[in-house]
Each structure stands twice: as structure tokens, then as C-alpha cells.
C-alpha positions as a Python dict, from the first residue, in 0.01 Angstrom:
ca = {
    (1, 'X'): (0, 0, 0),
    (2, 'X'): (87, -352, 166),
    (3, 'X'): (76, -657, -73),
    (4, 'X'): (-172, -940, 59),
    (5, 'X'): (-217, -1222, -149),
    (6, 'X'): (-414, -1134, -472),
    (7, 'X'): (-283, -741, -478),
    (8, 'X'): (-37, -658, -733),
    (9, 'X'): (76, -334, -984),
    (10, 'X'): (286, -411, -1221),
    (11, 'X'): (397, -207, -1496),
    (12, 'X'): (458, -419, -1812),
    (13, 'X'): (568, -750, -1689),
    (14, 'X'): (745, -545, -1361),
    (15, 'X'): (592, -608, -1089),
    (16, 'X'): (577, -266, -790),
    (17, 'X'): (409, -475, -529),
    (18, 'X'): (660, -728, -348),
    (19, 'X'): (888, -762, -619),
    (20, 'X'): (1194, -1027, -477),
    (21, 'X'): (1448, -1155, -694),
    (22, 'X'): (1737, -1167, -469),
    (23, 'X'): (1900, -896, -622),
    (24, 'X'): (1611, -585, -522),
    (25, 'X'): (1301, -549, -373),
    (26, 'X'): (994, -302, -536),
    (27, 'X'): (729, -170, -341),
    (28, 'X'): (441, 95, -424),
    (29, 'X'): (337, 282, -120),
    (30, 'X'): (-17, 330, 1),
    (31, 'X'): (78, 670, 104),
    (32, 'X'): (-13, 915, -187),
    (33, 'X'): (-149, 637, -401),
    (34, 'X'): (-400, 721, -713),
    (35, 'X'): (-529, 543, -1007),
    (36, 'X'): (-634, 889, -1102),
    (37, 'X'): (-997, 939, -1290),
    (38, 'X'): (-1109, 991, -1666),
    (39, 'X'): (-1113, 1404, -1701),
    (40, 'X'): (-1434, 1488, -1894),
    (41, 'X'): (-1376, 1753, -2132),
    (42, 'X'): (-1747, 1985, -2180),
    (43, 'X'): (-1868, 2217, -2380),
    (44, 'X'): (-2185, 2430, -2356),
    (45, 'X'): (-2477, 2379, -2627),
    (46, 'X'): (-2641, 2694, -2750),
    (47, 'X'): (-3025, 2701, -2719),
    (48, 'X'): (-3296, 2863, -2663),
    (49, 'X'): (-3393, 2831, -2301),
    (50, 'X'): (-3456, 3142, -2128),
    (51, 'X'): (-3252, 2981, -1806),
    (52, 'X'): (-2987, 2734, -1764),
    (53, 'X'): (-2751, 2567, -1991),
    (54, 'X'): (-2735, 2255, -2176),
    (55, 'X'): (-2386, 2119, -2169),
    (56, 'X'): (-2250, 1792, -2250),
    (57, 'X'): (-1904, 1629, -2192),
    (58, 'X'): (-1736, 1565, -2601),
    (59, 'X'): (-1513, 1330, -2425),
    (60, 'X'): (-1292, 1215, -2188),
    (61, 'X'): (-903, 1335, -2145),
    (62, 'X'): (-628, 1148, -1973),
    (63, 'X'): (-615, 976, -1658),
    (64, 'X'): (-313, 1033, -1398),
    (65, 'X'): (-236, 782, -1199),
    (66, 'X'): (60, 830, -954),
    (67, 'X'): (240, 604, -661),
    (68, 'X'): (528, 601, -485),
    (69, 'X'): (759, 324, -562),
    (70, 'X'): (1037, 238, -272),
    (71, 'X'): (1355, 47, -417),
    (72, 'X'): (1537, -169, -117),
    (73, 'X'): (1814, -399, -171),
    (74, 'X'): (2103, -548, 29),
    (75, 'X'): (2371, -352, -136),
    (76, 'X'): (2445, -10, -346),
    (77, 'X'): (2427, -272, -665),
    (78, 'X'): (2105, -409, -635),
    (79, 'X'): (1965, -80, -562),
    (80, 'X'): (2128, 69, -892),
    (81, 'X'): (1957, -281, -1103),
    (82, 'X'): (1642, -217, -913),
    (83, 'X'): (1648, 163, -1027),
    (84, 'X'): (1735, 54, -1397),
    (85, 'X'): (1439, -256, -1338),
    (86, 'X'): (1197, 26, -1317),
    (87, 'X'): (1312, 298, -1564),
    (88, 'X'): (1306, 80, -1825),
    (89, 'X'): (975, 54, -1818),
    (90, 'X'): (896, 433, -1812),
    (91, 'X'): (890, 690, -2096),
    (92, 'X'): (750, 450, -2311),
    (93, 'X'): (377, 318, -2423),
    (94, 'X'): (300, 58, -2194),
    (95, 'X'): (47, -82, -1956),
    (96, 'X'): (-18, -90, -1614),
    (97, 'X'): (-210, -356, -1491),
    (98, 'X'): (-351, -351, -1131),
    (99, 'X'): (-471, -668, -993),
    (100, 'X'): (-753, -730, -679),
    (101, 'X'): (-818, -1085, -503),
    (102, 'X'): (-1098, -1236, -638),
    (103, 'X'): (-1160, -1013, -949),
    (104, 'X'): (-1046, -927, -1308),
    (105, 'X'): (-736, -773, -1358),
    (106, 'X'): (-775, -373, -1513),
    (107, 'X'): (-516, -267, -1775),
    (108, 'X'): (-438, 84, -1845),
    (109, 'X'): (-291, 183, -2152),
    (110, 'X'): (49, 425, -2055),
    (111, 'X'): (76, 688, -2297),
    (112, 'X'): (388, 870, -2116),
    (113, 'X'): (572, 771, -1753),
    (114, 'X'): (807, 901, -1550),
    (115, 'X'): (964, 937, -1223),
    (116, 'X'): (1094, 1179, -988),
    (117, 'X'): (1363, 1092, -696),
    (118, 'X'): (1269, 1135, -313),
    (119, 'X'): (1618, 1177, -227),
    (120, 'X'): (1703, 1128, 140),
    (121, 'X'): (2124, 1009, 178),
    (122, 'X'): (2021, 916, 511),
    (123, 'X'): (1761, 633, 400),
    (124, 'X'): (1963, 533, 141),
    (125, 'X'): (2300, 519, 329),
    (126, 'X'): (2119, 355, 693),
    (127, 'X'): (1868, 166, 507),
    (128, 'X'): (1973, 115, 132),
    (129, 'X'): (1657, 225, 34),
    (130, 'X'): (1553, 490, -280),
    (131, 'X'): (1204, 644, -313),
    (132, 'X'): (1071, 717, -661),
    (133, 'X'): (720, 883, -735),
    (134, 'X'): (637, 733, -1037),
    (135, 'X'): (338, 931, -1273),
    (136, 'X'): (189, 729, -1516),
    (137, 'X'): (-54, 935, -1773),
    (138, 'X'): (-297, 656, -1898),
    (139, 'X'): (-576, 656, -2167),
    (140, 'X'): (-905, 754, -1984),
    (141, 'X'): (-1041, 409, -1899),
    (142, 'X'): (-914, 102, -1822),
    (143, 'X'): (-960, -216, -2019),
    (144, 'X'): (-1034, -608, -1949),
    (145, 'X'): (-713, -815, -2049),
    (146, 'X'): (-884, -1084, -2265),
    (147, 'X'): (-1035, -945, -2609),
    (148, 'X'): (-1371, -1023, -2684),
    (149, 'X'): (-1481, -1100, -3051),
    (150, 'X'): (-1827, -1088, -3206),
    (151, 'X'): (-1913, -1213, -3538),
    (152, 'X'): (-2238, -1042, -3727),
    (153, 'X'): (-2416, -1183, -3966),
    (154, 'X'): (-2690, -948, -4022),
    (155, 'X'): (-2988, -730, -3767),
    (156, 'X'): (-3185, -1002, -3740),
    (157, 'X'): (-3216, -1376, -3598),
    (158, 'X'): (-3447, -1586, -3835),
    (159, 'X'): (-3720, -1811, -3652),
    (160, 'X'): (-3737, -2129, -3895),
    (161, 'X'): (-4062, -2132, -4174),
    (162, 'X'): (-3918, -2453, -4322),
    (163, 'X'): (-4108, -2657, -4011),
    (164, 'X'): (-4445, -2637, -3843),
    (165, 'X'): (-4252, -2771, -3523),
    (166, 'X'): (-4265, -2490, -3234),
    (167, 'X'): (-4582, -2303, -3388),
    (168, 'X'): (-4959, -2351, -3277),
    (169, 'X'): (-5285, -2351, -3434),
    (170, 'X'): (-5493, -2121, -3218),
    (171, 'X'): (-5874, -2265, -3306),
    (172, 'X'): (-5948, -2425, -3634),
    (173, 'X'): (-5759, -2516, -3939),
    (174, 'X'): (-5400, -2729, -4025),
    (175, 'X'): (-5102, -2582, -4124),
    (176, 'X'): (-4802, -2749, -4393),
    (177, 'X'): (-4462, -2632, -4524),
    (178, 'X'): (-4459, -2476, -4878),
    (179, 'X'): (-4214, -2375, -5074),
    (180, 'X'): (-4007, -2327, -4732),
    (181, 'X'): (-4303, -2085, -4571),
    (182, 'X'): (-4557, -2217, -4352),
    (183, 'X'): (-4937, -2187, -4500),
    (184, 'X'): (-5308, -2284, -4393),
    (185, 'X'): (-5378, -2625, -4565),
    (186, 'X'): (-5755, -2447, -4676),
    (187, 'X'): (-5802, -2129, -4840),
    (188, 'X'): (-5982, -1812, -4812),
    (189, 'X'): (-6017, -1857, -4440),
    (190, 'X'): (-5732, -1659, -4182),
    (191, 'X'): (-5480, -1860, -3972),
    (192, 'X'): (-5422, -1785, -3606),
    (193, 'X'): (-5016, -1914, -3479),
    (194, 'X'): (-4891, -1875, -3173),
    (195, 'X'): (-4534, -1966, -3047),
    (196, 'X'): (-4283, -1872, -2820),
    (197, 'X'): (-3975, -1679, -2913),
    (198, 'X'): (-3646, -1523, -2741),
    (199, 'X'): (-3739, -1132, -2795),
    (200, 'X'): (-3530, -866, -2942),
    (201, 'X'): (-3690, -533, -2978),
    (202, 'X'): (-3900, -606, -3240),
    (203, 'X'): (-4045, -903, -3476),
    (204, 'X'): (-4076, -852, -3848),
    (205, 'X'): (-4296, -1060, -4013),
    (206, 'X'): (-4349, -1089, -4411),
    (207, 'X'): (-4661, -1247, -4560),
    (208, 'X'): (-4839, -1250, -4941),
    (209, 'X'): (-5007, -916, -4991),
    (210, 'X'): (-5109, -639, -5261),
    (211, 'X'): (-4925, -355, -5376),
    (212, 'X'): (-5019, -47, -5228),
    (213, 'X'): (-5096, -160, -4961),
    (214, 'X'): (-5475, -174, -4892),
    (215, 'X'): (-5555, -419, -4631),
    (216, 'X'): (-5403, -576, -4323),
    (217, 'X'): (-5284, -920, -4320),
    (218, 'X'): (-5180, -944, -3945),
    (219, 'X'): (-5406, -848, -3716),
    (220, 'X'): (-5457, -924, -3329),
    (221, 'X'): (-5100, -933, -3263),
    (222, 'X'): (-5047, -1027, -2887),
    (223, 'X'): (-4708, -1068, -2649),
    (224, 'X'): (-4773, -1285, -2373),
    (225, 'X'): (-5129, -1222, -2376),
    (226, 'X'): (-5115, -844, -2401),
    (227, 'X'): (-5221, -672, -2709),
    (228, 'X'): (-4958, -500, -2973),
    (229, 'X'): (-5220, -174, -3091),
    (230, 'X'): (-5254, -183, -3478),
    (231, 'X'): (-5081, 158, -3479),
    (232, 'X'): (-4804, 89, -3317),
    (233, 'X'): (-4748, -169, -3609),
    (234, 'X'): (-4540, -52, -3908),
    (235, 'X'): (-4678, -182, -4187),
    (236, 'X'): (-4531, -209, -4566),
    (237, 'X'): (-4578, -359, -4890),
    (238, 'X'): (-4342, -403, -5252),
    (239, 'X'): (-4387, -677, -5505),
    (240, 'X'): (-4676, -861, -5370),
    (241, 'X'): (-4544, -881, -5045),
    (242, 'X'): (-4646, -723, -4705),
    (243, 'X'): (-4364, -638, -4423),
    (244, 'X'): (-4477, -596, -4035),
    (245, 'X'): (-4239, -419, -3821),
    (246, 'X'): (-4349, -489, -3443),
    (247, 'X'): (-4241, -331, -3126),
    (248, 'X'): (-4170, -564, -2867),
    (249, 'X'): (-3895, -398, -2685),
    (250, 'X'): (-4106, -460, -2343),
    (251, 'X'): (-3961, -829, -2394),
    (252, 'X'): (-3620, -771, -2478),
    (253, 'X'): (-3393, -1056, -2356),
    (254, 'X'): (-3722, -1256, -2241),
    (255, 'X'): (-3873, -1559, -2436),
    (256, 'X'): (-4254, -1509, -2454),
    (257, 'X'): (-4502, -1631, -2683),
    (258, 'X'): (-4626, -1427, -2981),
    (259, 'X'): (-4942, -1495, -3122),
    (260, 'X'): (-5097, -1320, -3453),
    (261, 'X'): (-5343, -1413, -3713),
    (262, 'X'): (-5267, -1359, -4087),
    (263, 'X'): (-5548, -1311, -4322),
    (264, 'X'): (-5525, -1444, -4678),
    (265, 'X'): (-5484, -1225, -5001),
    (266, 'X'): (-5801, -1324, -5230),
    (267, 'X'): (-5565, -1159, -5568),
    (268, 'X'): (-5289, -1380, -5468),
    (269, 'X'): (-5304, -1779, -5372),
    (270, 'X'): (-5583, -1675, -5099),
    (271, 'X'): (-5402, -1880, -4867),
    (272, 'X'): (-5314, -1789, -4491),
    (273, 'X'): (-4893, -1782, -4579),
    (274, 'X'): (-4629, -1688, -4288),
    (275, 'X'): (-4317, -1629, -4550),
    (276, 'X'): (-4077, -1493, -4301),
    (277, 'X'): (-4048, -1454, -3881),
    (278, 'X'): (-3718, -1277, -3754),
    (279, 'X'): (-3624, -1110, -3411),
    (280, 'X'): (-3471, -804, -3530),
    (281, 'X'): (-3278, -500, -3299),
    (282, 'X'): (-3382, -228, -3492),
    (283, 'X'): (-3683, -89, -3726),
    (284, 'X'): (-3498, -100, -4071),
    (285, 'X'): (-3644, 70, -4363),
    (286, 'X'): (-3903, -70, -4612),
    (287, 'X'): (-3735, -377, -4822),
    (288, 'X'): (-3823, -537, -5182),
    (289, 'X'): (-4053, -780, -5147),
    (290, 'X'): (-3794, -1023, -5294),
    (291, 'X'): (-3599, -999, -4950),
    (292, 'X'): (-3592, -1312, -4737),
    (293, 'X'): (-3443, -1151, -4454),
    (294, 'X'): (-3405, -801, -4276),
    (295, 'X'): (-3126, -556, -4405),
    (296, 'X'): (-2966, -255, -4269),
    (297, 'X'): (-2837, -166, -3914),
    (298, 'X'): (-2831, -374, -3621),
    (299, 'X'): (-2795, -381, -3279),
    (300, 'X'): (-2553, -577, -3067),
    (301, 'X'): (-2509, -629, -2691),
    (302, 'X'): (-2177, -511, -2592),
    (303, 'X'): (-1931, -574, -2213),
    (304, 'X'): (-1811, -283, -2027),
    (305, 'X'): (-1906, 73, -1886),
    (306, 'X'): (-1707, 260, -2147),
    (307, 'X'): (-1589, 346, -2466),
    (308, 'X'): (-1357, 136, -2651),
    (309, 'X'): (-1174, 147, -2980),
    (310, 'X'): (-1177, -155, -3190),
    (311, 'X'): (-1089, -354, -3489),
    (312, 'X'): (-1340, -441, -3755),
    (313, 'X'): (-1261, -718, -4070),
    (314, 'X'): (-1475, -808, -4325),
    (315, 'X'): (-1464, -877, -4750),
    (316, 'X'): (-1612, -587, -4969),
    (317, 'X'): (-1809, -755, -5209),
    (318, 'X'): (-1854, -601, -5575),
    (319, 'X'): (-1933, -253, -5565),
    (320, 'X'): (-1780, -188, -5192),
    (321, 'X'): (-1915, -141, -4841),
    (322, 'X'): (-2051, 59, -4603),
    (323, 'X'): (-1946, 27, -4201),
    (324, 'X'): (-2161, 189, -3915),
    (325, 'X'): (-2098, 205, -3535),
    (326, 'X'): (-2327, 429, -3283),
    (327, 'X'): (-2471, 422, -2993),
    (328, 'X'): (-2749, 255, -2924),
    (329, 'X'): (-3012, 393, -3214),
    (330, 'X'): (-3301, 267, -3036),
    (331, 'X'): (-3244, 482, -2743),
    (332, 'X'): (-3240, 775, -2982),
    (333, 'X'): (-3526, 649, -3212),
    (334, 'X'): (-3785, 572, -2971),
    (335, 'X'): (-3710, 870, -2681),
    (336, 'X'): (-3545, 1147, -2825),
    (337, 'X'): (-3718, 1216, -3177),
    (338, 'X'): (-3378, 1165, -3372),
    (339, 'X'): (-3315, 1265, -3698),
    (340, 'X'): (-3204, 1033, -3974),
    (341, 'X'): (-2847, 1007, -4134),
    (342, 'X'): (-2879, 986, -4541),
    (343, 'X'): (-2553, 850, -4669),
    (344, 'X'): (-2508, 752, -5037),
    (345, 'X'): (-2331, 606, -5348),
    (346, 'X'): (-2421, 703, -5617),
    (347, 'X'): (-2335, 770, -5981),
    (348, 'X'): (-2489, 1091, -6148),
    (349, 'X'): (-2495, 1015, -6520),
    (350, 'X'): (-2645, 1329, -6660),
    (351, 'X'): (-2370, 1572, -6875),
    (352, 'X'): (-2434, 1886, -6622),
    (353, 'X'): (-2442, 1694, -6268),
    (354, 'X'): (-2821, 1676, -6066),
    (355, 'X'): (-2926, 1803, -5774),
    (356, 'X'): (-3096, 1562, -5452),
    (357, 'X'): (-3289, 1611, -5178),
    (358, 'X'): (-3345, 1466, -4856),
    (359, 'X'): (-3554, 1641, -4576),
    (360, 'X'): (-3452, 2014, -4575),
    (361, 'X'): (-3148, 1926, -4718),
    (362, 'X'): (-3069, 1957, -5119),
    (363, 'X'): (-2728, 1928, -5248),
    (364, 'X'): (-2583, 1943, -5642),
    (365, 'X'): (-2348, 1657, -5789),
    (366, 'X'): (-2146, 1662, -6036),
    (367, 'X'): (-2102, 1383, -6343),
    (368, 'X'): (-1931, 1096, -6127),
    (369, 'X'): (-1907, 876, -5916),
    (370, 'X'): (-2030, 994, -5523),
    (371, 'X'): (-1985, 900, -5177),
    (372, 'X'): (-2131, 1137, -4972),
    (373, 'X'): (-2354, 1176, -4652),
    (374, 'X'): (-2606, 1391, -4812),
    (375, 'X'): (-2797, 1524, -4538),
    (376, 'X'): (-3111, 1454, -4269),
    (377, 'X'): (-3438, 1405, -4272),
    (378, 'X'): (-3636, 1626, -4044),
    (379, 'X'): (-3575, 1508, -3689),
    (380, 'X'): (-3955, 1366, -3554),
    (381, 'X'): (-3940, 1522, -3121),
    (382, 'X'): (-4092, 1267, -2936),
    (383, 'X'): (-4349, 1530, -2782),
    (384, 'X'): (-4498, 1515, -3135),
    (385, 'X'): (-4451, 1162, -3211),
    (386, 'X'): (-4530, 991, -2866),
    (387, 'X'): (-4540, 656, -3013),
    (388, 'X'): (-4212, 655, -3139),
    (389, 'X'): (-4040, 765, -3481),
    (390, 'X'): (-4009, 516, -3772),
    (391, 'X'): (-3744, 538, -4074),
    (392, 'X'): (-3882, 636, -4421),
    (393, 'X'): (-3826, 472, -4698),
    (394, 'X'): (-3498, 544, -4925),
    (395, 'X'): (-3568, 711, -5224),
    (396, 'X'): (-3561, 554, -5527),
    (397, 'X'): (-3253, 824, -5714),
    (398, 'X'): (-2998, 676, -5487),
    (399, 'X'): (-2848, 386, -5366),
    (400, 'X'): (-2838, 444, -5012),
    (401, 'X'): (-2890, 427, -4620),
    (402, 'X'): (-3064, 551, -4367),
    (403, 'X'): (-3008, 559, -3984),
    (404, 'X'): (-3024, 762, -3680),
    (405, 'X'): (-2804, 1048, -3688),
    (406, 'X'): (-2589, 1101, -3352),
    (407, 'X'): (-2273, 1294, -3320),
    (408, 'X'): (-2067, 993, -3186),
    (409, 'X'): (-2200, 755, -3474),
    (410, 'X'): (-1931, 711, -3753),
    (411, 'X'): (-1989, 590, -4134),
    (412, 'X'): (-1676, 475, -4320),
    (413, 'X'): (-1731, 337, -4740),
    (414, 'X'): (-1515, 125, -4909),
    (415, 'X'): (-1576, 145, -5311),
    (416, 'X'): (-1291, -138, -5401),
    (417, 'X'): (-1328, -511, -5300),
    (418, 'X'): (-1169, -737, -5083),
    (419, 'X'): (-1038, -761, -4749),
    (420, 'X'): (-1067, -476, -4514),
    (421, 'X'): (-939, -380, -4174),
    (422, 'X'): (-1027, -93, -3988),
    (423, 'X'): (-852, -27, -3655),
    (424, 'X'): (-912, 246, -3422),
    (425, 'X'): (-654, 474, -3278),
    (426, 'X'): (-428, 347, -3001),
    (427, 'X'): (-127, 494, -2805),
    (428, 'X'): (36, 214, -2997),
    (429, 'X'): (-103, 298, -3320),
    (430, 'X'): (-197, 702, -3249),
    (431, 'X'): (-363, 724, -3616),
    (432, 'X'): (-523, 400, -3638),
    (433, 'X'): (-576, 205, -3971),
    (434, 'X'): (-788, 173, -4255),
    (435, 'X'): (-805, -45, -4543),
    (436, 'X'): (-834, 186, -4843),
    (437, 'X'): (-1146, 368, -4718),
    (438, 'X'): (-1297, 627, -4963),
    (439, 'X'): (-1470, 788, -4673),
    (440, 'X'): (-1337, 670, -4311),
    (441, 'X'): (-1438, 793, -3929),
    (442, 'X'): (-1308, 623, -3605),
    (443, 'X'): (-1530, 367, -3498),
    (444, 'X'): (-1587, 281, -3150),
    (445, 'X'): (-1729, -23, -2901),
    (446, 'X'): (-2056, 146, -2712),
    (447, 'X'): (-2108, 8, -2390),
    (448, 'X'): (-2413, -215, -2294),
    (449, 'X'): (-2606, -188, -2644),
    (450, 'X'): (-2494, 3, -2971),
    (451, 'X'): (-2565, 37, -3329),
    (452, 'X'): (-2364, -146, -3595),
    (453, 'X'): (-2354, -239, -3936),
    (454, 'X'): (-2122, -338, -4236),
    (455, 'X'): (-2356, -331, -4597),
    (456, 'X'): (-2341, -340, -4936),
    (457, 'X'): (-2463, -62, -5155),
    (458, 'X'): (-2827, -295, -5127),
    (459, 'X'): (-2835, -241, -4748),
    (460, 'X'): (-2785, -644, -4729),
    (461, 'X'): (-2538, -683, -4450),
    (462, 'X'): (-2175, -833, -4547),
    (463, 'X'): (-2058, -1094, -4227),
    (464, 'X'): (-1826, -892, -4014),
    (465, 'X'): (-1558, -980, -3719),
    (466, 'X'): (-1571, -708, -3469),
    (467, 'X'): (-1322, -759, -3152),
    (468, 'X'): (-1280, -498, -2862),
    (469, 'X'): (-1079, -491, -2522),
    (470, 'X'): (-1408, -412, -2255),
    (471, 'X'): (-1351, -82, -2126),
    (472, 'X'): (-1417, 43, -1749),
    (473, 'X'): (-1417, 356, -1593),
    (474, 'X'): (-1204, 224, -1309),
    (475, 'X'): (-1206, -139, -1228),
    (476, 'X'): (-1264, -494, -1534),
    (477, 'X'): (-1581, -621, -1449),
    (478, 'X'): (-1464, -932, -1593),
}
């Protein structure tokens, strides 16, 4: 391994790659070199197929990366400091960075190092030179060397109803701001908008509206023209409100324009009123009609190929919190026919403890206090449900949330207030770190898109800092 301009390896600050102080010279090899490769570690799933087996990898296991590492120096002296240089950056948690022209630097995290002498007296006496393999056993990925920090607010982004500006009348009719919603200046006739919004994977739209529902108050909903079918539109109602939970993943990272027409409830003002208009990432369940804004899980776009550990901060309000990282819950929603993830607090008051339900799942409780995930709803296969599976609504015995279940996903409650930290495990920190969590699971940065969430026991989301190192299967992509 020669050492152009832009190439280097260094281990800690050390650098193995044309390393000239005077005193010694370092130089890794290209003979025998390897950044070695995440091992995945497998395990066969028992089904029901009459050939074949499902398997899939549980994770990944260390990485081995090894060079050699040639120590030259005018005298016996500098070879013995450029020996010492080197070992004292082995057997010790550490990183090794390697560096390309014209890209990112990659980090590896060292979990254990160490060398092994090439001894040849010949070399060393002719050409005061020492050869050292060096084996460095790394985490499974490497990382980016900046972190990258995201702040979350909640699962939605709001599109204003406090200003006419950006929305269109489509036909007749004049619309004014209300009470901070947007309403047809006329009643008893419906209102046709149109405007043009940056897309998540779905819009959620809240208007005046009976309880049960028994008429539709957005109708002809189109995206760029093409037409949203009526039951592919989710559709709820609580306390004289109606919620509309739109697909619109087709346009996901796209601004297009939205148009819909709202129909006016005769029982209520009998006015055309748009109350609420949010992009959110993910179908949440049904809401009290008191909500101005989405609540539950969210989606965020993520950097890297792989996945990272991370740190998550945030203040528990009265009556703690509840944090949630997965994978991306759409993917599992929409194409695999997930099932949902009940998780609760709860207090059962009655003298002998109660019994709940959810799905096929019933559990007894004791007289207490209870943080628990008490089961799944029955998982919807998306041969059944071809146009995709929607979350039910939470019964009314428990304060709790729903969301889609996955192996990888991890739920963590906090039931005291105040500033919390959760940290995933390291090398440097091997157990990782939690603030006082009642329940805790290690929490993870999914690459591309993933599922998170921090909530209060009303599903409304608490603001969160999550920060992450990108991780890579080989090589930072930035």
C-alpha cells in the first residue's frame, strides 16, 4: 500500500501511511492488506413450506481488519520509539480511520488490537527495518466522523389554516380565515381548494363533522390530477370532528398540488371549514376531535447504509414518556401485513386486579400501577388486505399505543419526569445508558427511513434531540 496524496490509515491520531518525524518512519503494506467485512450472523425461521428455508441474518458480528505495518528508522533507537509509537495504540478501544482522495473519511470503532512480529535479523540489522502485522477487530460497520443531529417535533409538518395565501378556489365561492381555519364565506354549499404541497406519505386533513360518522366531508380528492379512490381514504370522526388519513406515498419527497372538496355539516355551522392540513409519515390512529395536530409515531429520513447506535434527549413531562425506534413502519404496514405492537400504562384500580385484551392476546393485572407491552393485534397479510393495513383505534381501558410490531423495533417508558438520556451501547460504553427507564431496549439509527417516536401517555409527541454517527458497510458516503 503506497501513500499518494489523499491516502492515509491512521490508528488514533497515529498515522501507518508515511509517517516522518525524524525520529521513525510507519508504513502499512499493500501486501496482505484487509479492511475485513461485517460477518452476518443467521438463523433459520421455522415454517411451513413444504421446500426451502426462510432464514434471516439477527445481526452482524465483528469485522477484522488486518495490515502489515513496516517500522524503518535511521538507528536501533528510532526503531525501538517507532515500535512503542504503535503499541501504544493497540490493546485498547480505539479507532481506525482510513482516508481516500476526494471522499469522506470512514472510522472504525477498535474493540481489541494487536500485533505480531515478522522477525527477520537480517532486515533489521542491513536495513533497520521491523515488520509488524497488526489485527484490528472493529465493530461491524464503519461510521462518518461528523455526528449528525435531528430535532423532532412531532409526525407531522402543519400546512398553515391561519391564511388563505397558497390555496385556490376551484369554481365558485370565496374563502376567509376563522377562528384560525379556513371556511367558505356562504353556507350550505361545498368548497373545492386546491394547492400545492411538499408530500410525505400521506395528508391528514380534519374538518367539522357528526359523530358516528355518517357522511363524507372530503370527497374527489386528487394528486396532481390523478384521483385518490374513496377507499383508499381512512376516514374518522370524535367530538364533532371528522379526520382523513390519505395515502400519497406515490409523491413522497415531490411537491404536487392536492386538490379536494369539503362538503358542509348541515347539524353543525353548515359551512365548508378546512380546520387542519398536515403532511404526515405515517397513518396514526384515530385522535379526539379536540386535537389540532397528528400524534403518535413518525417517520424520519435518516444518512447511511447501516445500523447505528445513538443518543436520544428529551424532558418527561408529568406522567412520563414513551420512546420508539424501528425500521421503517411503512414498509411493514403497507407490504408485509404487519401486526400491531400494544404497549401500555396503565393503573388497574379494582381490589382483585382485571384482565385486558388486545387481538388474540388477553393478559391479567394486578392492583397497580403497569407498564407493559400487552400484546398484538392480529397481523392483516397483505394477500388479504391488498390495499394496505390501517391501525385500529386504542381502546378506551388503557392509556396506550399502537404501532407496527417488528423484531428490531424497541419501546423504552419513563414513568418519572425530567431530563432523560438514553445512549446506546458502544465499545466505549459496552452497556450503554439510560436515564431511569422503567422499561428500556437499545435503540438504534435505521438507515434511509425509520420509525421514531418519544410520547406522552396521550400519544402527543414530547420534542426530542436524536444524534447518530452515519454508519456504512465499508466506505462514509459523506
Amino acid at each position: 500500500m503506497t501513500s499518494p496524496t489523499g491516502y492515509d490509515l491512521r490508528i488514533g491520531d497515529l498515522s501507518l501511511m508515511d509517517n516522518q518525524d525524524n525520529v521513525f518512519r510507519l508504513a502499512a503494506l499493500g501486501a496482505d492488506a484487509s479492511l475485513g467485512n461485517p460477518v452476518p450472523v443467521s438463523e433459520v425461521i421455522t415454517s411451513l413450506l413444504r421446500d426451502g428455508d426462510l432464514t434471516t441474518t439477527t445481526r452482524f458480528g465483528n469485522r477484522t481488519a488486518s495490515f502489515l505495518v513496516e517500522i524503518t528508522a535511521p538507528d536501533a533507537g528510532g526503531l525501538a520509539s517507532g515500535e512503542a509509537a504503535l503499541m501504544a495504540e493497540l490493546d485498547q478501544v480505539n479507532t481506525l480511520t482510513w482516508q481516500v482522495p476526494y471522499g469522506a473519511d470512514t472510522l472504525f470503532d477498535v474493540i481489541r488490537s494487536w500485533p505480531e512480529f515478522m522477525m527477520d535479523d537480517l532486515v533489521e540489522v542491513r536495513q533497520i527495518k521491523r515488520t509488524y502485522r497488526v489485527t484490528f477487530e472493529c465493530a461491524p460497520f464503519g461510521r462518518s466522523e461528523g455526528l449528525v443531529t435531528v430535532a423532532w417535533t412531532g409526525p407531522g409538518t402543519e400546512i398553515s389554516t391561519t391564511s388563505t395565501t397558497g390555496y385556490t378556489v376551484v369554481g365558485g365561492g370565496a374563502i376567509a380565515v376563522s377562528g384560525g381555519h379556513i371556511q367558505k364565506t356562504t353556507t350550505a354549499s361545498n368548497l373545492t381548494l386546491s394547492r400545492s404541497v411538499a408530500m410525505d406519505e400521506y395528508l391528514w386533513i380534519k374538518t367539522e363533522g357528526e359523530v358516528p360518522v355518517s357522511a363524507r366531508h372530503i370527497t374527489s380528492v386528487t394528486v396532481n390530477g390523478t384521483a385518490i379512490p374513496d377507499a383508499q381514504i381512512r376516514q374518522e370522526a370524535g367530538s364533532s370532528k371528522h379526520f382523513y388519513t390519505i395515502p400519497t406515498g406515490a409523491w413522497q419527497g415531490t411537491t404536487a398540488t392536492v386538490q379536494f372538496t369539503i362538503t358542509p355539516w348541515a347539524a353543525g355551522s353548515n359551512r365548508a371549514i378546512l380546520e387542519e392540513f398536515w403532511t404526515v409519515s405515517y397513518p396514526n390512529q384515530f385522535t379526539a376531535g379536540s386535537n389540532t395536530s397528528p400524534k403518535g409515531i413518525g417517520v424520519i429520513s435518516t444518512i447511511g447504509s447501516a445500523r447505528a447506535p445513538c443518543t436520544i434527549s428529551f424532558t418527561a413531562p408529568a406522567g412520563g414518556a414513551f420512546v420508539y425506534t424501528a425500521p421503517d413502519p411503512n414498509v411493514l404496514l403497507r407490504e408485509q401485513g404487519a401486526a400491531e405492537n400494544v404497549f401500555a400504562y396503565f393503573t388497574v384500580a379494582s381490589a382483585d386486579g382485571d384482565e385486558y385484551g388486545v387481538g388474540p392476546v388477553l393478559m391479567w393485572f394486578p392492583q397497580g400501577t403497569h407498564a407493559a407491552q400487552i400484546g398484538f393485534t392480529d397481523a392483516r397479510p397483505a394477500e388479504l388486505y391488498p390495499d394496505g393495513l390501517w391501525p385500529t383505534a386504542t381502546p378506551t381501558a388503557l392509556a396506550q399505543w399502537i404501532n407496527p410490531a417488528d423484531t428490531r423495533a424497541a419501546v423504552s417508558f419513563f414513568n418519572t419526569t425530567g431530563v432523560k438520556t438514553l445512549v446506546s451501547p458502544s465499545p466505549s460504553l459496552p452497556t450503554g445508558y439510560d436515564t431511569a427507564a422503567m422499561v428500556h431496549e437499545v435503540h438504534a439509527v435505521y438507515p434511509g427511513r425509520m420509525g421514531f417516536a418519544v410520547l406522552d401517555q396521550n400519544n402527543d409527541p414530547i420534542a426530542a434531540t436524536l444524534t447518530y454517527y452515519p454508519h456504512w458497510w465499508t466506505h462514509a458516503g459523506q
